[in-house]
Amino acid sequence: MVRAAQRNPSANSVSDRIAGKSLTLAALLVAALILWVVVDVLWQGAGRLSWEFVTTAPSDVGRAGGIAPMLVATMLILAVCLAAATPMAIATAIWLAEFAAAGRALRLSLDVLAGMPSIVFGLFGYVFFVHMLGLGFSILAGGLTLACMVLPVVTRACEESLRALPDGYRLGCAALGVSRAATLWRLQLPAAMPGLAVGIVLGIGRALAETAALLYTSGYVDRMPTSFSDSGRALSIHIFDMSMNVPGGDRGAYGTALVLLVMLIGINAVVFAISTWWSETRLEQA
Amino acid sequence: MTSWLASISPPSRRDRWLQWCLRATAWVVGGILLFLLLFLLREAWPVLRDVGLMPLFDDPSWHPTEGRYNLLPMLAGTLYAAVGALLIAAPLGWACAAYAVYFAPRRLAAWLQKLIALAAGIPSVVYGLWGLVVLVPLIAAYQPPGASLIAAVLVLAVMILPTIILLTESALRSVPRELLHGAAALGLGQWGSLRRVVVPAARSGLLAAMVLAAARALGETMAVLMVAGNVVQFPATVWDPIRTLSANIALEMAYAMDHHRAALFASGLVLALLVIALMLMAACLHSPCPARESRRGRWA
Amino acid sequence: MNHYEQLVPLHAQSRPVVMDADSGRRDYIVTRALSMHYGERQVLRDISLQVAAGRITALIGPSGVGKSSLLACVNRLTDMLPGAHVNGELRVGGVDASHAATDVIALRRRVGMIFQKPNPFPLSIWNNLAFPLREHGVRAKSQLTEAITTALQEVGLWGEVKDRLHAAALSLSGGQQQRLCMARALALQPEALLMDEPCSALDPIAVGVVEELIARLRGRYTMLIVTHNLAQARRLADDVALLWPRDGAGELVEQGPAAHLFDSPRAAVTAAYLRSERI
């Protein structure tokens, strides 16, 4: 590659050296900025973190106590979001990758949707799910709003992984008189599983990180939710509320932020492990 | 003799059913965007009908409870914050991506990649928290009040950096190696081939990265809400507080009624249209030749 | 070859006893005035091809002339190809296969296909054969075992893989993979095999093995084999058909018994093509 040119002692070497130095500097700066944020959260959050913090309810508007109800609410919102978004995303991805001759409009609409500000999804969810469908401020409304939001991301990632499969699977199966349904179910989906998992993890990451879309859909209530129609406060909203509305809530906010970060990283790892295992075993039973 | 062939066997009936389901789902998913815009328009309609479009931009101020609906200061705040963030993040992001792709030792590049992927996953509310607790006091120590346009710009810049870097890296990696070998054969150094060969070849990708990051910066709510001060005004300097459109919606939706509420939906619509324009731009940049799109067959 | 009864009903109804009234010759695959377009571009024009039952027919011609496309028409794989349109008549095993309502699944079960590049599925050797069999209704373990064993024996792979049936098919060598793909097709007890340059991606030794196998299957299956290797066509084919491009689309110039076509070609194009390839 370019690196080979490095050894040529020439007039280029001076500008090369300057460029190399300044690009290195830029990369260092970026890394430092990111590390600043991450280490800040680790440092300030670690002091607050304890077993009690994740298993008890908050008291004194969150200054004391833990975040158990928010954890549960977050998980429930995530469950609703995934239950709605995953099948639709995979179905749409299959449609785009395998059947859609005229997929341009659909693809463009997904790309635009992916770029929509989350507050716009919040407005939509507030009107459609909360009021029109009468779900009220609830975990269900919040989860469905998030589902709309993560759909494009998950769909495009799944489509990519289906497209990356060799054509030989599709044509080979067709030539053997295997139906497309069976080809998809027995061969293509298992083979694309790691990619599908990546798409789903991307969606989970988006959903866990989201705040603005939940403000006016799943609500603010910090009680332990007992059903999907209860209002539930997501972790991200808790961080926002503690830092903005509760004087002295910073420590709690940092603790919650750390929990959220750890969850994001942990879920990534777990889903990858599961997907690898799943694709191996499924392919063996096909 | 032909009778058995004319009948459709169970597997192909299953396929037909599958195809029908997939098509229906795809239509629903494709309809979400349209649905979303229609709902925004429907909810914004009262204010557009009774007050009109122009007052949203030339009323004396934003006092929605008194019937004054000027969105301009917040539109300006949104644009200033986004453009400022881009001015910082784009060059830095491009440089970092170029370093990671062409200059970094492999181990370091992998490490950098992981860090950036991590950063891309950090919730915006956490960036906001960092801005609020760390950055704002630093700025306040220099020039009070701290919560300001510059705080918003900096937090947004850090937030969109991973987006720019990841997209730029993939644009750079898609530059064919033959071009690089050609450049090396011509005696161009690393910097020369980067500037003369890679950048022109990847230009549309680099711009697309910037446009997508701009869309993200424009729409960001929480991080900005937490650090920008949220005063409705045209900022005179970067040290002045601002309020963005999205932050305004988040702040006022809770108690907005009637036309006030409709005006908030109208601002949401403005935001949505801005982003749509940017996304269409990115789409044009990304696929200059529609022929490249591989079309898969229909199945009869 | 009377294992697994589930497949038999399909067979019993469809076993072709195709007799061309005029010549007395049994043709398994017949196309009449078949044309094919990819979008606007015509790739095949007015092809009227007869493939005799139980014989090996080689489809020859310069590359890019549409030989593979013609093959894909026969088992309606064209349905899966982007922008492909086919007009004309296609009869396979005596029944019309050119209607939209044609049961392509049943058609493809009767007409196996071998691709240029071996395409085993990312499954075990066993499952590469068992998966399509199960999809066609063979579920009992004993029947699967019998069908798979027979097919692997038929392609001469049994001795090589019988101890590692559950190893990944992709761990086999190229030649073994191609024979596995043939076994996979044969396990469904097809009546015909379409082969798209089945040896072009293999090393010379594997080519020999696969060619030998094809020759051994002569008489049991109707075989249509695409090749641009004339020596291979000479070695294997009973009949030969030559496609030649005119205005960008392939046309059938000449077809007939291999000996006739190679020794005394009727069309000038054929003669020229054979000569040029010999040099």
mmCIF file of N, CA and C in Angstrom, chain A residues 98 168-180 182-183 186-187 191 282-286, chain C residues 75 77 80 105 108-109 111 113 115 119-124 127 131-132 134-136 184-185 188:
data_model
loop_
_atom_site.group_PDB
_atom_site.id
_atom_site.type_symbol
_atom_site.label_atom_id
_atom_site.label_comp_id
_atom_site.label_asym_id
_atom_site.label_seq_id
_atom_site.Cartn_x
_atom_site.Cartn_y
_atom_site.Cartn_z
ATOM 1 N N GLU A 98 -34.021 -10.347 -0.959
ATOM 2 C CA GLU A 98 -34.336 -11.503 -1.796
ATOM 3 C C GLU A 98 -35.368 -11.228 -2.882
ATOM 4 N N GLY A 168 -24.788 -18.967 -4.362
ATOM 5 C CA GLY A 168 -24.867 -20.418 -4.507
ATOM 6 C C GLY A 168 -25.896 -21.049 -3.594
ATOM 7 N N TYR A 169 -26.113 -20.469 -2.419
ATOM 8 C CA TYR A 169 -27.112 -21.031 -1.504
ATOM 9 C C TYR A 169 -28.491 -20.942 -2.139
ATOM 10 N N ARG A 170 -28.795 -19.729 -2.619
ATOM 11 C CA ARG A 170 -30.108 -19.451 -3.163
ATOM 12 C C ARG A 170 -30.362 -20.312 -4.415
ATOM 13 N N LEU A 171 -29.406 -20.211 -5.355
ATOM 14 C CA LEU A 171 -29.582 -20.919 -6.622
ATOM 15 C C LEU A 171 -29.456 -22.421 -6.424
ATOM 16 N N GLY A 172 -28.510 -22.827 -5.566
ATOM 17 C CA GLY A 172 -28.327 -24.250 -5.319
ATOM 18 C C GLY A 172 -29.596 -24.867 -4.751
ATOM 19 N N CYS A 173 -30.194 -24.186 -3.792
ATOM 20 C CA CYS A 173 -31.436 -24.696 -3.208
ATOM 21 C C CYS A 173 -32.555 -24.705 -4.241
ATOM 22 N N ALA A 174 -32.650 -23.642 -5.006
ATOM 23 C CA ALA A 174 -33.710 -23.576 -6.009
ATOM 24 C C ALA A 174 -33.558 -24.730 -6.988
ATOM 25 N N ALA A 175 -32.321 -24.991 -7.402
ATOM 26 C CA ALA A 175 -32.087 -26.044 -8.380
ATOM 27 C C ALA A 175 -32.428 -27.422 -7.816
ATOM 28 N N LEU A 176 -32.424 -27.535 -6.493
ATOM 29 C CA LEU A 176 -32.785 -28.813 -5.874
ATOM 30 C C LEU A 176 -34.276 -28.880 -5.580
ATOM 31 N N GLY A 177 -35.003 -27.864 -6.012
ATOM 32 C CA GLY A 177 -36.439 -27.869 -5.772
ATOM 33 C C GLY A 177 -36.802 -27.603 -4.323
ATOM 34 N N VAL A 178 -35.897 -26.951 -3.590
ATOM 35 C CA VAL A 178 -36.209 -26.581 -2.210
ATOM 36 C C VAL A 178 -36.946 -25.251 -2.239
ATOM 37 N N SER A 179 -38.026 -25.153 -1.501
ATOM 38 C CA SER A 179 -38.818 -23.926 -1.535
ATOM 39 C C SER A 179 -38.014 -22.767 -0.954
ATOM 40 N N ARG A 180 -38.418 -21.561 -1.312
ATOM 41 C CA ARG A 180 -37.672 -20.416 -0.803
ATOM 42 C C ARG A 180 -37.865 -20.271 0.688
ATOM 43 N N ALA A 182 -38.089 -22.684 2.836
ATOM 44 C CA ALA A 182 -37.160 -23.612 3.484
ATOM 45 C C ALA A 182 -35.728 -23.136 3.325
ATOM 46 N N THR A 183 -35.396 -22.615 2.137
ATOM 47 C CA THR A 183 -34.053 -22.096 1.921
ATOM 48 C C THR A 183 -33.741 -21.013 2.935
ATOM 49 N N ARG A 186 -33.872 -22.654 6.701
ATOM 50 C CA ARG A 186 -32.884 -23.682 7.036
ATOM 51 C C ARG A 186 -31.459 -23.252 6.727
ATOM 52 N N LEU A 187 -31.313 -22.385 5.741
ATOM 53 C CA LEU A 187 -29.953 -22.122 5.264
ATOM 54 C C LEU A 187 -29.559 -20.645 5.393
ATOM 55 N N ALA A 191 -27.249 -19.012 8.340
ATOM 56 C CA ALA A 191 -25.928 -18.586 7.882
ATOM 57 C C ALA A 191 -25.733 -17.092 8.113
ATOM 58 N N ARG A 282 -27.684 -24.684 14.675
ATOM 59 C CA ARG A 282 -28.778 -24.726 13.707
ATOM 60 C C ARG A 282 -28.315 -25.289 12.375
ATOM 61 N N LEU A 283 -27.143 -24.852 11.972
ATOM 62 C CA LEU A 283 -26.660 -25.321 10.687
ATOM 63 C C LEU A 283 -26.446 -26.826 10.726
ATOM 64 N N GLU A 284 -26.087 -27.338 11.896
ATOM 65 C CA GLU A 284 -25.881 -28.769 11.987
ATOM 66 C C GLU A 284 -27.177 -29.554 11.898
ATOM 67 N N GLN A 285 -28.290 -28.920 12.298
ATOM 68 C CA GLN A 285 -29.546 -29.670 12.295
ATOM 69 C C GLN A 285 -30.351 -29.470 11.026
ATOM 70 N N ALA A 286 -29.887 -28.635 10.138
ATOM 71 C CA ALA A 286 -30.696 -28.252 8.984
ATOM 72 C C ALA A 286 -31.122 -29.374 8.087
ATOM 73 N N ASN C 75 -34.523 -25.579 -16.107
ATOM 74 C CA ASN C 75 -35.117 -25.867 -14.803
ATOM 75 C C ASN C 75 -35.761 -24.620 -14.207
ATOM 76 N N LEU C 77 -34.677 -21.839 -13.514
ATOM 77 C CA LEU C 77 -33.899 -21.039 -12.579
ATOM 78 C C LEU C 77 -33.948 -19.571 -13.005
ATOM 79 N N MET C 80 -35.481 -16.923 -10.950
ATOM 80 C CA MET C 80 -34.761 -16.302 -9.840
ATOM 81 C C MET C 80 -33.766 -15.246 -10.308
ATOM 82 N N ILE C 105 -41.057 -26.329 -8.409
ATOM 83 C CA ILE C 105 -40.410 -27.159 -7.390
ATOM 84 C C ILE C 105 -40.342 -28.607 -7.873
ATOM 85 N N ARG C 108 -37.882 -28.890 -10.765
ATOM 86 C CA ARG C 108 -36.471 -28.876 -10.376
ATOM 87 C C ARG C 108 -36.077 -30.146 -9.649
ATOM 88 N N ARG C 109 -37.051 -30.828 -9.061
ATOM 89 C CA ARG C 109 -36.718 -32.096 -8.437
ATOM 90 C C ARG C 109 -36.408 -33.135 -9.511
ATOM 91 N N VAL C 111 -35.246 -32.398 -12.496
ATOM 92 C CA VAL C 111 -34.112 -31.961 -13.296
ATOM 93 C C VAL C 111 -33.057 -31.384 -12.364
ATOM 94 N N MET C 113 -29.302 -29.971 -11.093
ATOM 95 C CA MET C 113 -28.373 -29.044 -11.717
ATOM 96 C C MET C 113 -27.045 -29.026 -10.960
ATOM 97 N N PHE C 115 -23.508 -26.815 -10.683
ATOM 98 C CA PHE C 115 -23.020 -25.483 -11.045
ATOM 99 C C PHE C 115 -21.539 -25.512 -11.361
ATOM 100 N N ASN C 119 -20.989 -25.766 -5.058
ATOM 101 C CA ASN C 119 -21.664 -24.938 -4.054
ATOM 102 C C ASN C 119 -22.283 -25.760 -2.944
ATOM 103 N N PRO C 120 -21.455 -26.519 -2.213
ATOM 104 C CA PRO C 120 -22.019 -27.222 -1.062
ATOM 105 C C PRO C 120 -22.539 -26.198 -0.052
ATOM 106 N N PHE C 121 -23.584 -26.563 0.667
ATOM 107 C CA PHE C 121 -24.100 -25.672 1.691
ATOM 108 C C PHE C 121 -23.176 -25.720 2.897
ATOM 109 N N PRO C 122 -23.216 -24.687 3.715
ATOM 110 C CA PRO C 122 -22.312 -24.667 4.888
ATOM 111 C C PRO C 122 -22.818 -25.605 5.971
ATOM 112 N N LEU C 123 -23.068 -26.833 5.596
ATOM 113 C CA LEU C 123 -23.588 -27.840 6.524
ATOM 114 C C LEU C 123 -22.639 -29.019 6.519
ATOM 115 N N SER C 124 -22.976 -30.054 7.277
ATOM 116 C CA SER C 124 -22.154 -31.257 7.233
ATOM 117 C C SER C 124 -22.413 -31.980 5.912
ATOM 118 N N ASN C 127 -25.789 -33.561 6.055
ATOM 119 C CA ASN C 127 -26.917 -32.642 5.946
ATOM 120 C C ASN C 127 -27.025 -31.990 4.579
ATOM 121 N N PHE C 131 -30.811 -32.405 3.853
ATOM 122 C CA PHE C 131 -31.667 -31.219 3.860
ATOM 123 C C PHE C 131 -32.629 -31.188 2.673
ATOM 124 N N PRO C 132 -32.141 -31.298 1.429
ATOM 125 C CA PRO C 132 -33.113 -31.306 0.324
ATOM 126 C C PRO C 132 -34.034 -32.529 0.352
ATOM 127 N N ARG C 134 -35.188 -34.068 2.997
ATOM 128 C CA ARG C 134 -36.242 -33.791 3.982
ATOM 129 C C ARG C 134 -37.258 -32.830 3.401
ATOM 130 N N GLU C 135 -36.788 -31.842 2.667
ATOM 131 C CA GLU C 135 -37.715 -30.873 2.088
ATOM 132 C C GLU C 135 -38.649 -31.533 1.084
ATOM 133 N N HIS C 136 -38.202 -32.651 0.520
ATOM 134 C CA HIS C 136 -39.061 -33.355 -0.421
ATOM 135 C C HIS C 136 -39.805 -34.502 0.253
ATOM 136 N N ARG C 184 -25.841 -34.824 -4.178
ATOM 137 C CA ARG C 184 -26.983 -34.101 -3.625
ATOM 138 C C ARG C 184 -28.119 -34.061 -4.648
ATOM 139 N N ALA C 185 -27.739 -33.838 -5.907
ATOM 140 C CA ALA C 185 -28.753 -33.798 -6.962
ATOM 141 C C ALA C 185 -29.299 -35.207 -7.222
ATOM 142 N N LEU C 188 -32.093 -37.026 -5.040
ATOM 143 C CA LEU C 188 -33.509 -36.735 -5.277
ATOM 144 C C LEU C 188 -34.068 -37.575 -6.419
#
